[in-house]
Amino acid sequence: MTGIHQAAIDACYDQALKSYNEGGLPIGSALTRGDEIIAVGHNRRMQQGNPILHGEMDCLQNAGRQASYRDCTLYTSLSPCMMCSGTIVQFKIPRVVICENRNFGGNEQFLRNRGVEVEIIDDAHCIDLMARFISESGQLWAEDIAD
């Protein structure tokens, strides 16, 4: 595992924990280019009252305008929903690293079918934090995934 890979995984967890501590959903994201993290973000749907401010969307917004994302990797603490997966495809982000998909199986096959490389790493910290949130705040989680 390279240094940037672990740093991005750690950033996802740190962002997820930040959101959890703010009363939001514990989902964090990091965008890398080469050996640099160029942006991080976390789910701020509850904090901002914004239904589309998922962790990946916040991260991409924080990255600002990019001429291209074709040399980037998007890391996310939880498997991306359809909205975030569609954005990944739209921006032609070639690689997504998912810290965990046990608590929510997102759209990995959708991404793969569109040529996105998907890696799932089963990070214990991310798995435990999301499971704790779902146990404590099942209603908010159901609202977030439109269940």
mmCIF file of C-alpha atoms in Angstrom:
data_model
loop_
_atom_site.group_PDB
_atom_site.id
_atom_site.type_symbol
_atom_site.label_atom_id
_atom_site.label_comp_id
_atom_site.label_asym_id
_atom_site.label_seq_id
_atom_site.Cartn_x
_atom_site.Cartn_y
_atom_site.Cartn_z
ATOM 1 C CA MET A 1 0.000 0.000 0.000
ATOM 2 C CA THR A 2 1.493 3.340 -1.040
ATOM 3 C CA GLY A 3 1.700 6.337 1.259
ATOM 4 C CA ILE A 4 -0.925 8.340 -0.636
ATOM 5 C CA HIS A 5 -3.276 5.350 -0.656
ATOM 6 C CA GLN A 6 -3.185 5.056 3.144
ATOM 7 C CA ALA A 7 -3.315 8.832 3.579
ATOM 8 C CA ALA A 8 -6.466 9.033 1.442
ATOM 9 C CA ILE A 9 -8.098 6.154 3.348
ATOM 10 C CA ASP A 10 -7.270 7.896 6.623
ATOM 11 C CA ALA A 11 -8.684 11.169 5.253
ATOM 12 C CA CYS A 12 -11.948 9.409 4.364
ATOM 13 C CA TYR A 13 -12.299 8.090 7.889
ATOM 14 C CA ASP A 14 -11.337 11.440 9.444
ATOM 15 C CA GLN A 15 -13.939 13.220 7.310
ATOM 16 C CA ALA A 16 -16.579 10.602 8.144
ATOM 17 C CA LEU A 17 -15.837 10.983 11.855
ATOM 18 C CA LYS A 18 -15.989 14.772 11.523
ATOM 19 C CA SER A 19 -19.465 14.519 9.990
ATOM 20 C CA TYR A 20 -20.590 12.049 12.674
ATOM 21 C CA ASN A 21 -19.372 14.413 15.396
ATOM 22 C CA GLU A 22 -21.311 17.269 13.736
ATOM 23 C CA GLY A 23 -24.527 15.225 13.869
ATOM 24 C CA GLY A 24 -24.352 14.223 10.216
ATOM 25 C CA LEU A 25 -23.918 11.001 8.309
ATOM 26 C CA PRO A 26 -20.441 9.503 8.727
ATOM 27 C CA ILE A 27 -19.346 9.454 5.110
ATOM 28 C CA GLY A 28 -16.085 11.007 3.976
ATOM 29 C CA SER A 29 -14.248 11.301 0.701
ATOM 30 C CA ALA A 30 -10.857 12.299 -0.690
ATOM 31 C CA LEU A 31 -9.746 13.092 -4.238
ATOM 32 C CA THR A 32 -6.163 12.361 -5.202
ATOM 33 C CA ARG A 33 -3.988 13.204 -8.156
ATOM 34 C CA GLY A 34 -0.677 11.410 -8.192
ATOM 35 C CA ASP A 35 0.823 11.589 -4.717
ATOM 36 C CA GLU A 36 -1.351 14.474 -3.534
ATOM 37 C CA ILE A 37 -4.732 14.754 -1.884
ATOM 38 C CA ILE A 38 -6.315 17.659 -3.749
ATOM 39 C CA ALA A 39 -9.600 17.777 -1.834
ATOM 40 C CA VAL A 40 -11.554 16.169 0.990
ATOM 41 C CA GLY A 41 -15.185 16.363 1.958
ATOM 42 C CA HIS A 42 -17.870 14.807 4.086
ATOM 43 C CA ASN A 43 -21.589 14.269 4.008
ATOM 44 C CA ARG A 44 -23.165 17.561 5.089
ATOM 45 C CA ARG A 45 -26.755 16.798 4.151
ATOM 46 C CA MET A 46 -27.978 17.187 7.724
ATOM 47 C CA GLN A 47 -25.668 20.055 8.657
ATOM 48 C CA GLN A 48 -26.543 22.154 5.577
ATOM 49 C CA GLY A 49 -30.061 20.880 4.922
ATOM 50 C CA ASN A 50 -28.900 20.040 1.400
ATOM 51 C CA PRO A 51 -30.120 16.681 0.051
ATOM 52 C CA ILE A 52 -27.347 16.360 -2.533
ATOM 53 C CA LEU A 53 -24.380 17.248 -0.327
ATOM 54 C CA HIS A 54 -23.103 13.687 0.017
ATOM 55 C CA GLY A 55 -19.470 13.073 0.958
ATOM 56 C CA GLU A 56 -18.296 12.565 -2.622
ATOM 57 C CA MET A 57 -20.212 15.616 -3.854
ATOM 58 C CA ASP A 58 -18.765 17.783 -1.064
ATOM 59 C CA CYS A 59 -15.261 16.570 -1.906
ATOM 60 C CA LEU A 60 -15.668 17.340 -5.605
ATOM 61 C CA GLN A 61 -17.111 20.753 -4.788
ATOM 62 C CA ASN A 62 -14.111 21.435 -2.531
ATOM 63 C CA ALA A 63 -11.766 20.446 -5.369
ATOM 64 C CA GLY A 64 -13.129 23.324 -7.418
ATOM 65 C CA ARG A 65 -12.906 23.417 -11.169
ATOM 66 C CA GLN A 66 -10.577 20.845 -12.682
ATOM 67 C CA ALA A 67 -9.649 20.778 -16.354
ATOM 68 C CA SER A 68 -9.847 16.991 -16.145
ATOM 69 C CA TYR A 69 -10.375 14.269 -13.568
ATOM 70 C CA ARG A 70 -8.926 11.537 -15.786
ATOM 71 C CA ASP A 71 -5.771 11.302 -13.679
ATOM 72 C CA CYS A 72 -7.580 11.289 -10.323
ATOM 73 C CA THR A 73 -8.739 8.664 -7.867
ATOM 74 C CA LEU A 74 -11.797 9.239 -5.702
ATOM 75 C CA TYR A 75 -11.724 7.579 -2.289
ATOM 76 C CA THR A 76 -14.927 7.196 -0.311
ATOM 77 C CA SER A 77 -15.611 5.765 3.118
ATOM 78 C CA LEU A 78 -18.840 4.111 1.899
ATOM 79 C CA SER A 79 -19.908 2.683 -1.433
ATOM 80 C CA PRO A 80 -21.310 5.548 -3.528
ATOM 81 C CA CYS A 81 -25.020 5.992 -4.162
ATOM 82 C CA MET A 82 -26.401 6.342 -7.676
ATOM 83 C CA MET A 83 -26.165 10.150 -7.611
ATOM 84 C CA CYS A 84 -22.498 10.076 -6.653
ATOM 85 C CA SER A 85 -21.787 7.192 -9.046
ATOM 86 C CA GLY A 86 -23.370 9.162 -11.874
ATOM 87 C CA THR A 87 -21.140 12.115 -11.057
ATOM 88 C CA ILE A 88 -18.069 9.865 -11.082
ATOM 89 C CA VAL A 89 -19.034 8.658 -14.557
ATOM 90 C CA GLN A 90 -19.942 12.174 -15.740
ATOM 91 C CA PHE A 91 -16.543 13.548 -14.643
ATOM 92 C CA LYS A 92 -14.738 10.507 -16.095
ATOM 93 C CA ILE A 93 -12.978 9.692 -12.839
ATOM 94 C CA PRO A 94 -11.199 6.455 -13.775
ATOM 95 C CA ARG A 95 -10.720 4.892 -10.334
ATOM 96 C CA VAL A 96 -12.736 4.704 -7.116
ATOM 97 C CA VAL A 97 -11.495 3.212 -3.853
ATOM 98 C CA ILE A 98 -14.321 2.234 -1.506
ATOM 99 C CA CYS A 99 -13.358 1.858 2.131
ATOM 100 C CA GLU A 100 -16.427 -0.259 2.875
ATOM 101 C CA ASN A 101 -19.558 -1.636 1.248
ATOM 102 C CA ARG A 102 -20.900 -3.931 3.979
ATOM 103 C CA ASN A 103 -23.313 -1.396 5.462
ATOM 104 C CA PHE A 104 -24.440 -0.137 2.065
ATOM 105 C CA GLY A 105 -23.835 -1.898 -1.215
ATOM 106 C CA GLY A 106 -23.851 0.976 -3.636
ATOM 107 C CA ASN A 107 -23.346 0.912 -7.340
ATOM 108 C CA GLU A 108 -20.035 -0.845 -7.882
ATOM 109 C CA GLN A 109 -21.297 -2.793 -10.891
ATOM 110 C CA PHE A 110 -22.769 0.342 -12.466
ATOM 111 C CA LEU A 111 -19.322 1.950 -12.198
ATOM 112 C CA ARG A 112 -17.489 -1.114 -13.519
ATOM 113 C CA ASN A 113 -19.888 -1.382 -16.460
ATOM 114 C CA ARG A 114 -18.866 2.157 -17.420
ATOM 115 C CA GLY A 115 -15.137 1.476 -17.285
ATOM 116 C CA VAL A 116 -14.392 2.727 -13.768
ATOM 117 C CA GLU A 117 -11.848 0.684 -11.825
ATOM 118 C CA VAL A 118 -13.370 -0.113 -8.421
ATOM 119 C CA GLU A 119 -11.374 -1.295 -5.423
ATOM 120 C CA ILE A 120 -13.068 -2.299 -2.163
ATOM 121 C CA ILE A 121 -10.793 -2.463 0.863
ATOM 122 C CA ASP A 122 -13.069 -3.370 3.827
ATOM 123 C CA ASP A 123 -11.608 -0.815 6.255
ATOM 124 C CA ALA A 124 -12.624 -1.873 9.775
ATOM 125 C CA HIS A 125 -12.805 1.714 11.108
ATOM 126 C CA CYS A 126 -15.201 2.818 8.368
ATOM 127 C CA ILE A 127 -17.307 -0.329 8.730
ATOM 128 C CA ASP A 128 -17.625 0.112 12.502
ATOM 129 C CA LEU A 129 -18.404 3.839 12.365
ATOM 130 C CA MET A 130 -21.158 3.401 9.779
ATOM 131 C CA ALA A 131 -22.667 0.429 11.633
ATOM 132 C CA ARG A 132 -22.712 2.481 14.835
ATOM 133 C CA PHE A 133 -24.445 5.360 13.046
ATOM 134 C CA ILE A 134 -27.091 3.090 11.486
ATOM 135 C CA SER A 135 -27.763 1.535 14.897
ATOM 136 C CA GLU A 136 -28.051 4.938 16.590
ATOM 137 C CA SER A 137 -29.788 6.880 13.812
ATOM 138 C CA GLY A 138 -31.622 4.418 11.592
ATOM 139 C CA GLN A 139 -34.278 6.986 10.670
ATOM 140 C CA LEU A 140 -31.683 9.482 9.360
ATOM 141 C CA TRP A 141 -29.952 6.729 7.434
ATOM 142 C CA ALA A 142 -33.237 5.620 5.832
ATOM 143 C CA GLU A 143 -33.915 9.223 4.866
ATOM 144 C CA ASP A 144 -30.481 9.584 3.285
ATOM 145 C CA ILE A 145 -30.896 6.510 1.075
ATOM 146 C CA ALA A 146 -34.564 7.353 0.346
ATOM 147 C CA ASP A 147 -35.732 4.131 1.968
#
